[in-house]
Amino acid sequence: MSATNPDSAFTFLSQGALIQEFKVTGHNIVQSFPEAKFYKTHNDAYLGETIGRTTNRVKGAKIDGLNGKSYQLAANDGENPNSLHGGSQGWGKQDFEGPKPVNRNGKEGVQFRYLSKDGEEGYPGTVECFVWYTAGIVGGKTVLEVEYQVELVGDECEETVVGVTNHSYFHVNTEASTTEGTVVTLGTNKYLELDPHQIPTGKIATFPDIGSAGEPFTLGATEPAIDDCFVIDSDAPVSCPLDTRVLPLRHVATISHPNTGLHLEIQSTEPAFQFYTGDGLYIPEAETDKGIKIPSRGKRTGIAIEPSRYVDCAGREEWRGMCRLKKGQTWGAKSVYQAWKE
């Protein structure tokens, strides 16, 4: 899909409704594979995927007290006993219907649809998910708008839990292999304090070593190493609507690199976001049908920025209002990505 300029264009795939290319003045600023087949065989890193039925981690891979029952989920978080990114075969590994060309809000776009059946990865209820991507050039910037919408359409239960985001790894230092030297500005310096298993303790604290909210910091070769959920709205457990699209967009993060002049700004209606500097990232080498070898990519070769609700809100009763979806309700979210070259 073009943003009216071939050097600023997008490519999406039906698997995971994923983002394969995000081109800005000819530069692809997301880590990707050149052929769709590699997303089936080489993508343990979730490159570009739509994450669901929940985002991030669920403590102990178990949800208690939903529909008056307990639900066991897939434990796929390495040494941690949690469920990660919707399970072993979450939405990012599933084939969506689409891309279907649409005109949404007066803009060129594509639509993806996925029907997640009751019991998939342990989650109750059949839900229908729509993902819309719309693109354009606004004020000289390449703009991608992403909307998510989920409804409980099955009759198997009265409620379920939902969370959806995108797991692209952004790389604006396209002249080098790593993100070293990338300048980062976050919309908040508040984060969810974690226990040893990467699950929130319930405390919102100030993240160390990155300065104040809105203060730029630079990624070095190894530091700072970040894999944390930052909090935009500390009142979200009581005030966050199920469909956050009714809220204004808020600044999530901006990244840029002086060597390339490439910038990316992310805004979202969501109350939090995961920021990951890719210190555990590994993308295996591959070979295309034409025999072209794609070298492996390792740690700190991309930055994941995932707008979302709080980590483990599905498993934590006092936070579950952010993600509990009942019959007749709509879960929704919107994020906007603006990129440009100076």
CSV table of C-alpha atoms in Angstrom, one decimal:
chain,number,residue,atom,x,y,z
A,1,MET,CA,0.0,0.0,0.0
A,2,SER,CA,1.4,3.3,-1.1
A,3,ALA,CA,1.4,6.5,1.0
A,4,THR,CA,1.1,8.3,-2.4
A,5,ASN,CA,4.8,8.0,-2.9
A,6,PRO,CA,6.7,4.8,-3.9
A,7,ASP,CA,9.5,5.7,-1.5
A,8,SER,CA,7.0,5.9,1.3
A,9,ALA,CA,5.0,2.7,1.2
A,10,PHE,CA,3.8,-0.2,3.3
A,11,THR,CA,3.6,-4.0,2.8
A,12,PHE,CA,1.3,-6.1,5.0
A,13,LEU,CA,0.9,-9.9,5.1
A,14,SER,CA,-2.1,-12.0,6.0
A,15,GLN,CA,-0.2,-13.9,8.6
A,16,GLY,CA,-0.7,-12.0,11.8
A,17,ALA,CA,-1.9,-9.0,9.8
A,18,LEU,CA,1.7,-8.1,10.1
A,19,ILE,CA,3.8,-5.1,8.9
A,20,GLN,CA,6.5,-6.4,6.5
A,21,GLU,CA,7.6,-3.0,5.2
A,22,PHE,CA,7.4,0.6,6.5
A,23,LYS,CA,9.3,2.7,4.0
A,24,VAL,CA,10.3,6.3,4.6
A,25,THR,CA,12.1,8.0,1.7
A,26,GLY,CA,13.1,4.5,0.5
A,27,HIS,CA,14.3,3.2,3.8
A,28,ASN,CA,12.5,0.3,5.4
A,29,ILE,CA,12.5,1.1,9.2
A,30,VAL,CA,11.2,-2.2,10.5
A,31,GLN,CA,13.1,-5.4,10.8
A,32,SER,CA,11.6,-7.9,8.3
A,33,PHE,CA,12.0,-10.8,6.0
A,34,PRO,CA,11.9,-10.4,2.2
A,35,GLU,CA,9.6,-13.5,1.7
A,36,ALA,CA,6.4,-14.3,3.5
A,37,LYS,CA,7.4,-17.9,4.1
A,38,PHE,CA,10.1,-16.9,6.7
A,39,TYR,CA,7.4,-15.5,9.0
A,40,LYS,CA,6.2,-19.1,9.3
A,41,THR,CA,9.6,-20.6,10.0
A,42,HIS,CA,12.0,-18.0,11.4
A,43,ASN,CA,9.9,-15.5,13.4
A,44,ASP,CA,10.1,-16.5,17.0
A,45,ALA,CA,10.8,-12.7,17.6
A,46,TYR,CA,7.3,-11.8,16.5
A,47,LEU,CA,8.5,-9.4,13.8
A,48,GLY,CA,5.7,-7.1,12.7
A,49,GLU,CA,3.0,-9.3,14.1
A,50,THR,CA,-0.4,-8.3,15.5
A,51,ILE,CA,-0.3,-9.6,19.1
A,52,GLY,CA,-3.5,-11.2,20.6
A,53,ARG,CA,-5.7,-12.5,22.1
A,54,THR,CA,-3.8,-10.7,24.9
A,55,THR,CA,-0.6,-8.7,24.9
A,56,ASN,CA,2.6,-9.1,26.9
A,57,ARG,CA,2.5,-11.5,29.9
A,58,VAL,CA,-0.2,-13.3,31.9
A,59,LYS,CA,1.1,-14.4,35.3
A,60,GLY,CA,1.5,-18.1,35.7
A,61,ALA,CA,-0.3,-18.7,32.4
A,62,LYS,CA,-3.6,-18.8,34.2
A,63,ILE,CA,-6.7,-16.7,34.6
A,64,ASP,CA,-8.8,-17.1,37.7
A,65,GLY,CA,-12.3,-15.8,38.3
A,66,LEU,CA,-13.4,-15.3,34.7
A,67,ASN,CA,-16.9,-16.6,34.0
A,68,GLY,CA,-16.6,-18.1,37.5
A,69,LYS,CA,-13.9,-20.4,36.3
A,70,SER,CA,-10.1,-20.8,35.9
A,71,TYR,CA,-8.5,-21.0,32.5
A,72,GLN,CA,-5.1,-22.5,31.8
A,73,LEU,CA,-3.1,-20.8,29.1
A,74,ALA,CA,0.0,-21.8,27.1
A,75,ALA,CA,3.2,-21.3,29.2
A,76,ASN,CA,5.6,-20.0,26.5
A,77,ASP,CA,7.7,-17.4,28.3
A,78,GLY,CA,11.0,-19.2,28.4
A,79,GLU,CA,12.2,-19.8,32.0
A,80,ASN,CA,9.3,-17.7,33.3
A,81,PRO,CA,6.0,-19.6,34.0
A,82,ASN,CA,3.9,-17.1,32.1
A,83,SER,CA,1.9,-16.9,28.9
A,84,LEU,CA,3.4,-14.5,26.5
A,85,HIS,CA,1.9,-12.6,23.5
A,86,GLY,CA,-1.3,-14.7,23.4
A,87,GLY,CA,0.4,-18.1,23.7
A,88,SER,CA,2.5,-20.4,21.5
A,89,GLN,CA,0.2,-19.9,18.5
A,90,GLY,CA,-1.2,-16.4,19.3
A,91,TRP,CA,-2.8,-14.2,16.7
A,92,GLY,CA,0.6,-13.2,15.2
A,93,LYS,CA,1.0,-16.8,14.0
A,94,GLN,CA,-2.5,-17.1,12.5
A,95,ASP,CA,-3.7,-16.2,9.0
A,96,PHE,CA,-6.1,-13.3,8.9
A,97,GLU,CA,-8.6,-12.7,6.1
A,98,GLY,CA,-7.2,-9.9,3.9
A,99,PRO,CA,-5.7,-7.5,3.1
A,100,LYS,CA,-9.0,-6.1,1.8
A,101,PRO,CA,-8.8,-2.6,0.3
A,102,VAL,CA,-11.0,-0.2,2.1
A,103,ASN,CA,-11.6,3.5,2.4
A,104,ARG,CA,-11.7,4.3,6.1
A,105,ASN,CA,-12.3,7.8,7.3
A,106,GLY,CA,-11.6,9.2,3.8
A,107,LYS,CA,-8.2,7.5,3.6
A,108,GLU,CA,-6.8,4.6,1.5
A,109,GLY,CA,-6.4,1.5,3.7
A,110,VAL,CA,-6.6,-2.2,4.1
A,111,GLN,CA,-8.7,-4.4,6.4
A,112,PHE,CA,-7.8,-7.7,8.1
A,113,ARG,CA,-10.2,-9.9,9.9
A,114,TYR,CA,-9.6,-12.9,12.2
A,115,LEU,CA,-12.1,-15.2,14.0
A,116,SER,CA,-10.5,-16.6,17.2
A,117,LYS,CA,-12.5,-19.7,18.3
A,118,ASP,CA,-13.5,-20.5,21.8
A,119,GLY,CA,-10.6,-22.4,23.6
A,120,GLU,CA,-7.9,-21.1,21.2
A,121,GLU,CA,-4.7,-21.0,23.3
A,122,GLY,CA,-6.9,-21.6,26.4
A,123,TYR,CA,-9.0,-18.4,26.1
A,124,PRO,CA,-12.8,-18.6,26.4
A,125,GLY,CA,-15.3,-17.4,23.9
A,126,THR,CA,-15.2,-16.8,20.1
A,127,VAL,CA,-14.1,-13.3,19.3
A,128,GLU,CA,-13.9,-11.4,16.0
A,129,CYS,CA,-11.0,-9.1,15.5
A,130,PHE,CA,-10.6,-6.4,12.8
A,131,VAL,CA,-7.3,-4.6,12.0
A,132,TRP,CA,-7.3,-1.5,9.8
A,133,TYR,CA,-4.2,0.2,8.4
A,134,THR,CA,-4.6,3.5,6.7
A,135,ALA,CA,-1.7,5.5,5.1
A,136,GLY,CA,-0.9,8.9,3.8
A,137,ILE,CA,1.5,11.8,3.6
A,138,VAL,CA,0.8,14.6,6.0
A,139,GLY,CA,3.0,17.6,6.2
A,140,GLY,CA,5.8,15.8,4.5
A,141,LYS,CA,5.6,12.9,7.0
A,142,THR,CA,4.7,9.3,6.2
A,143,VAL,CA,1.8,8.4,8.4
A,144,LEU,CA,0.4,5.0,9.3
A,145,GLU,CA,-2.8,4.8,11.4
A,146,VAL,CA,-3.7,1.4,13.0
A,147,GLU,CA,-7.0,0.6,14.5
A,148,TYR,CA,-8.0,-2.6,16.4
A,149,GLN,CA,-11.5,-3.7,17.2
A,150,VAL,CA,-12.7,-6.9,18.9
A,151,GLU,CA,-16.1,-8.2,19.8
A,152,LEU,CA,-17.3,-11.3,21.6
A,153,VAL,CA,-19.5,-13.0,19.0
A,154,GLY,CA,-19.8,-16.6,20.3
A,155,ASP,CA,-22.3,-17.9,22.8
A,156,GLU,CA,-19.9,-20.1,24.7
A,157,CYS,CA,-19.5,-17.7,27.7
A,158,GLU,CA,-20.5,-14.2,29.0
A,159,GLU,CA,-17.0,-12.7,29.1
A,160,THR,CA,-13.4,-13.0,27.9
A,161,VAL,CA,-10.2,-11.0,28.0
A,162,VAL,CA,-8.7,-9.1,25.1
A,163,GLY,CA,-5.6,-7.1,24.3
A,164,VAL,CA,-4.1,-6.3,20.8
A,165,THR,CA,-1.0,-4.4,19.7
A,166,ASN,CA,1.7,-4.5,17.0
A,167,HIS,CA,5.2,-6.0,17.6
A,168,SER,CA,7.3,-4.4,14.9
A,169,TYR,CA,11.0,-3.8,15.7
A,170,PHE,CA,11.9,-0.4,14.5
A,171,HIS,CA,15.4,0.5,13.2
A,172,VAL,CA,16.1,4.1,12.1
A,173,ASN,CA,19.9,3.7,11.9
A,174,THR,CA,19.6,2.0,8.5
A,175,GLU,CA,23.3,2.6,7.8
A,176,ALA,CA,24.4,0.2,10.6
A,177,SER,CA,23.3,-3.1,11.9
A,178,THR,CA,22.4,-2.0,15.5
A,179,THR,CA,20.5,0.7,17.2
A,180,GLU,CA,23.5,2.2,18.9
A,181,GLY,CA,23.3,6.0,18.8
A,182,THR,CA,19.5,6.1,18.5
A,183,VAL,CA,18.0,9.1,20.3
A,184,VAL,CA,14.9,8.2,22.3
A,185,THR,CA,12.2,10.4,23.9
A,186,LEU,CA,9.5,8.7,25.9
A,187,GLY,CA,6.1,10.2,26.8
A,188,THR,CA,6.5,9.1,30.4
A,189,ASN,CA,9.2,7.9,32.8
A,190,LYS,CA,6.7,6.0,35.0
A,191,TYR,CA,6.7,2.2,34.7
A,192,LEU,CA,5.3,-0.9,36.2
A,193,GLU,CA,7.8,-2.3,38.7
A,194,LEU,CA,8.4,-6.0,38.0
A,195,ASP,CA,9.0,-9.1,40.0
A,196,PRO,CA,11.7,-11.6,39.1
A,197,HIS,CA,9.3,-13.3,36.6
A,198,GLN,CA,8.6,-10.1,34.6
A,199,ILE,CA,5.2,-9.7,36.2
A,200,PRO,CA,4.1,-6.3,37.8
A,201,THR,CA,4.2,-6.0,41.5
A,202,GLY,CA,1.4,-3.5,41.4
A,203,LYS,CA,3.6,-0.5,42.1
A,204,ILE,CA,4.1,2.3,39.6
A,205,ALA,CA,7.6,3.8,39.9
A,206,THR,CA,10.0,6.2,38.2
A,207,PHE,CA,12.2,4.4,35.7
A,208,PRO,CA,15.9,5.0,36.6
A,209,ASP,CA,18.6,6.3,34.3
A,210,ILE,CA,16.5,7.9,31.5
A,211,GLY,CA,15.8,11.3,33.0
A,212,SER,CA,12.4,13.0,33.0
A,213,ALA,CA,9.5,12.4,30.7
A,214,GLY,CA,10.2,14.1,27.4
A,215,GLU,CA,13.9,14.2,28.0
A,216,PRO,CA,16.0,12.6,25.2
A,217,PHE,CA,18.4,9.9,25.9
A,218,THR,CA,20.7,7.9,23.6
A,219,LEU,CA,21.1,4.2,23.3
A,220,GLY,CA,24.6,2.9,23.6
A,221,ALA,CA,26.1,-0.4,22.6
A,222,THR,CA,24.7,-2.2,25.6
A,223,GLU,CA,22.9,0.4,27.8
A,224,PRO,CA,20.4,1.3,28.8
A,225,ALA,CA,18.8,-2.2,28.5
A,226,ILE,CA,15.1,-1.8,28.8
A,227,ASP,CA,12.2,-4.3,28.6
A,228,ASP,CA,9.5,-2.6,30.6
A,229,CYS,CA,5.9,-1.4,30.5
A,230,PHE,CA,5.7,2.4,30.8
A,231,VAL,CA,2.6,4.0,32.1
A,232,ILE,CA,0.9,7.0,30.4
A,233,ASP,CA,-2.2,6.9,32.5
A,234,SER,CA,-1.7,5.8,36.2
A,235,ASP,CA,-5.5,5.9,36.7
A,236,ALA,CA,-6.2,3.4,33.9
A,237,PRO,CA,-7.4,0.6,36.2
A,238,VAL,CA,-10.4,2.6,37.1
A,239,SER,CA,-10.7,5.1,34.2
A,240,CYS,CA,-9.6,3.3,31.1
A,241,PRO,CA,-12.6,2.7,28.7
A,242,LEU,CA,-12.7,-0.7,27.0
A,243,ASP,CA,-12.6,1.1,23.6
A,244,THR,CA,-9.8,3.7,24.0
A,245,ARG,CA,-10.5,5.2,20.5
A,246,VAL,CA,-12.8,7.6,22.3
A,247,LEU,CA,-9.7,9.2,23.9
A,248,PRO,CA,-7.3,11.6,22.4
A,249,LEU,CA,-4.0,10.4,21.0
A,250,ARG,CA,-1.1,10.8,23.4
A,251,HIS,CA,2.7,10.8,22.9
A,252,VAL,CA,4.2,7.4,23.3
A,253,ALA,CA,7.8,7.7,22.0
A,254,THR,CA,10.0,9.3,19.4
A,255,ILE,CA,13.2,7.8,18.0
A,256,SER,CA,15.7,9.2,15.6
A,257,HIS,CA,19.3,8.8,14.5
A,258,PRO,CA,21.7,11.5,13.6
A,259,ASN,CA,23.5,9.4,10.9
A,260,THR,CA,20.4,8.9,8.8
A,261,GLY,CA,18.1,11.8,9.8
A,262,LEU,CA,15.3,9.3,10.1
A,263,HIS,CA,12.6,10.0,12.8
A,264,LEU,CA,9.7,8.0,14.0
A,265,GLU,CA,7.0,9.3,16.4
A,266,ILE,CA,4.3,7.1,17.9
A,267,GLN,CA,1.1,8.2,19.4
A,268,SER,CA,-1.7,6.1,20.9
A,269,THR,CA,-5.0,6.1,22.7
A,270,GLU,CA,-3.7,3.3,25.0
A,271,PRO,CA,-2.7,3.9,28.6
A,272,ALA,CA,0.7,2.2,28.5
A,273,PHE,CA,3.3,0.8,26.2
A,274,GLN,CA,6.1,-1.8,26.3
A,275,PHE,CA,9.5,-0.4,25.4
A,276,TYR,CA,12.1,-3.1,24.5
A,277,THR,CA,15.7,-2.4,23.4
A,278,GLY,CA,16.0,-5.8,21.9
A,279,ASP,CA,18.7,-7.2,24.2
A,280,GLY,CA,17.4,-10.7,23.7
A,281,LEU,CA,16.5,-10.4,20.1
A,282,TYR,CA,17.7,-13.1,17.7
A,283,ILE,CA,16.6,-13.4,14.1
A,284,PRO,CA,18.1,-16.5,12.4
A,285,GLU,CA,19.8,-16.4,9.0
A,286,ALA,CA,17.7,-17.4,6.0
A,287,GLU,CA,18.0,-18.0,2.3
A,288,THR,CA,15.6,-16.8,-0.3
A,289,ASP,CA,14.2,-18.8,-3.2
A,290,LYS,CA,16.8,-17.1,-5.4
A,291,GLY,CA,19.6,-18.3,-3.2
A,292,ILE,CA,20.2,-14.9,-1.6
A,293,LYS,CA,21.5,-15.3,2.0
A,294,ILE,CA,20.0,-13.1,4.7
A,295,PRO,CA,22.4,-12.9,7.6
A,296,SER,CA,21.2,-13.5,11.2
A,297,ARG,CA,20.4,-10.4,13.3
A,298,GLY,CA,21.1,-10.3,17.0
A,299,LYS,CA,20.6,-8.2,20.1
A,300,ARG,CA,19.9,-4.5,19.8
A,301,THR,CA,19.1,-4.6,16.1
A,302,GLY,CA,15.6,-3.2,16.6
A,303,ILE,CA,13.4,-1.5,19.2
A,304,ALA,CA,9.9,-2.8,20.0
A,305,ILE,CA,7.4,-0.2,21.1
A,306,GLU,CA,4.0,-1.7,21.8
A,307,PRO,CA,1.1,0.5,22.9
A,308,SER,CA,-1.2,-1.6,25.2
A,309,ARG,CA,-3.0,-1.9,28.5
A,310,TYR,CA,-1.1,-2.9,31.7
A,311,VAL,CA,0.9,-6.1,31.7
A,312,ASP,CA,-1.1,-9.0,33.3
A,313,CYS,CA,-4.3,-7.0,33.4
A,314,ALA,CA,-6.0,-10.2,32.1
A,315,GLY,CA,-4.8,-12.1,35.2
A,316,ARG,CA,-5.1,-9.4,37.8
A,317,GLU,CA,-8.7,-8.9,39.0
A,318,GLU,CA,-8.2,-5.3,40.0
A,319,TRP,CA,-6.9,-4.4,36.5
A,320,ARG,CA,-9.1,-6.7,34.5
A,321,GLY,CA,-11.6,-3.9,33.7
A,322,MET,CA,-9.1,-2.7,31.1
A,323,CYS,CA,-9.5,-5.9,29.1
A,324,ARG,CA,-12.6,-7.7,30.1
A,325,LEU,CA,-14.9,-8.0,27.1
A,326,LYS,CA,-18.6,-9.0,27.5
A,327,LYS,CA,-21.3,-9.7,25.0
A,328,GLY,CA,-22.5,-6.6,23.3
A,329,GLN,CA,-19.3,-4.6,24.1
A,330,THR,CA,-16.5,-3.5,21.8
A,331,TRP,CA,-12.8,-3.5,22.6
A,332,GLY,CA,-10.8,-1.0,20.6
A,333,ALA,CA,-7.5,0.9,20.3
A,334,LYS,CA,-5.8,3.2,17.9
A,335,SER,CA,-2.1,4.1,17.3
A,336,VAL,CA,-0.5,6.5,14.8
A,337,TYR,CA,3.0,6.2,13.5
A,338,GLN,CA,4.6,9.2,11.8
A,339,ALA,CA,8.0,9.0,10.1
A,340,TRP,CA,10.2,11.4,8.2
A,341,LYS,CA,13.7,12.2,7.2
A,342,GLU,CA,15.4,15.5,7.9
